[in-house]
């Protein structure tokens, strides 16, 4: 059986050269850098931001659906439309709560649903303290990222 680790970098490089791994990696890295560099130039900055928003939304929804709540909280903190996302998470978790059969799992769904609901309420309350007209606009704004729904509809 081969050793998992090398004693020094020199031994690792010799092993890589013996199996032809060194040259292959350099070629692949150069190709990847060229492809990535050319893609950044092709995608306008606005489109890149939209793509990032969709990716964050998908990761957030995935983490809610898979019950990775701590991960969902991190994604939520980096999202653009947090209130709508928190309300959607609340709705999903409450639906999970109604379907779940195990007591401990059911309790965790309700606890997490309450967390996201309170998060949305706190955000709206803070917005209302700063500017009540803008808070109204935020609640009634159609959000394309979530299928042109408003926070009020959710």
CSV table of C-alpha atoms in Angstrom, one decimal, residues 67-141:
chain,number,residue,atom,x,y,z
A,67,UNK,CA,-33.2,21.2,6.7
A,68,UNK,CA,-29.7,22.7,6.9
A,69,UNK,CA,-30.9,25.7,8.8
A,70,UNK,CA,-27.5,27.1,9.9
A,71,UNK,CA,-26.4,27.2,6.3
A,72,UNK,CA,-29.7,28.9,5.3
A,73,UNK,CA,-29.1,31.6,7.9
A,74,UNK,CA,-25.7,32.3,6.4
A,75,UNK,CA,-27.1,32.4,2.8
A,76,UNK,CA,-29.9,34.7,4.1
A,77,UNK,CA,-27.5,37.2,5.4
A,78,UNK,CA,-25.9,37.5,2.0
A,79,UNK,CA,-29.1,37.8,0.0
A,80,UNK,CA,-30.6,40.8,-1.6
A,81,UNK,CA,-34.3,40.3,-0.9
A,82,UNK,CA,-34.1,38.9,2.7
A,83,UNK,CA,-37.6,39.6,3.8
A,84,UNK,CA,-39.2,37.6,1.0
A,85,UNK,CA,-36.7,34.8,1.4
A,86,UNK,CA,-37.4,34.6,5.2
A,87,UNK,CA,-41.1,34.5,4.5
A,88,UNK,CA,-40.7,31.7,2.0
A,89,UNK,CA,-38.6,29.8,4.4
A,90,UNK,CA,-41.3,30.2,7.0
A,91,UNK,CA,-43.9,29.0,4.6
A,92,UNK,CA,-41.9,25.9,3.6
A,93,UNK,CA,-41.0,25.0,7.2
A,94,UNK,CA,-44.6,25.4,8.4
A,95,UNK,CA,-45.6,23.0,5.6
A,96,UNK,CA,-42.9,20.6,6.7
A,97,UNK,CA,-44.3,20.9,10.2
A,98,UNK,CA,-47.8,19.9,9.1
A,99,UNK,CA,-46.5,16.9,7.3
A,100,UNK,CA,-43.9,15.7,9.8
A,101,UNK,CA,-44.7,12.8,12.1
A,102,UNK,CA,-41.9,12.7,14.6
A,103,UNK,CA,-42.2,15.0,17.6
A,104,UNK,CA,-38.6,16.2,17.8
A,105,UNK,CA,-38.4,16.9,14.0
A,106,UNK,CA,-41.8,18.6,14.2
A,107,UNK,CA,-40.6,20.9,17.0
A,108,UNK,CA,-37.4,21.8,15.1
A,109,UNK,CA,-39.5,22.7,12.0
A,110,UNK,CA,-41.7,25.0,14.1
A,111,UNK,CA,-38.8,26.6,16.0
A,112,UNK,CA,-37.0,27.3,12.7
A,113,UNK,CA,-40.2,28.6,11.1
A,114,UNK,CA,-40.7,31.0,14.0
A,115,UNK,CA,-37.1,32.1,13.7
A,116,UNK,CA,-37.5,33.1,10.0
A,117,UNK,CA,-40.8,34.7,10.6
A,118,UNK,CA,-39.4,36.8,13.4
A,119,UNK,CA,-36.5,37.7,11.2
A,120,UNK,CA,-38.9,39.0,8.5
A,121,UNK,CA,-40.9,40.9,11.1
A,122,UNK,CA,-37.8,42.5,12.6
A,123,UNK,CA,-36.6,43.6,9.2
A,124,UNK,CA,-39.9,45.2,8.3
A,125,UNK,CA,-40.1,46.8,11.8
A,126,UNK,CA,-36.6,48.3,11.3
A,127,UNK,CA,-37.5,49.6,7.8
A,128,UNK,CA,-40.7,51.2,9.2
A,129,UNK,CA,-38.7,52.9,11.9
A,130,UNK,CA,-36.4,54.4,9.3
A,131,UNK,CA,-38.9,55.3,6.6
A,132,UNK,CA,-42.5,54.0,6.7
A,133,UNK,CA,-43.2,54.9,3.0
A,134,UNK,CA,-40.2,52.9,1.9
A,135,UNK,CA,-41.2,50.0,4.2
A,136,UNK,CA,-44.6,49.9,2.4
A,137,UNK,CA,-42.9,49.9,-1.0
A,138,UNK,CA,-40.6,47.0,0.2
A,139,UNK,CA,-43.7,45.0,1.2
A,140,UNK,CA,-45.6,45.7,-2.0
A,141,UNK,CA,-42.6,45.4,-4.4
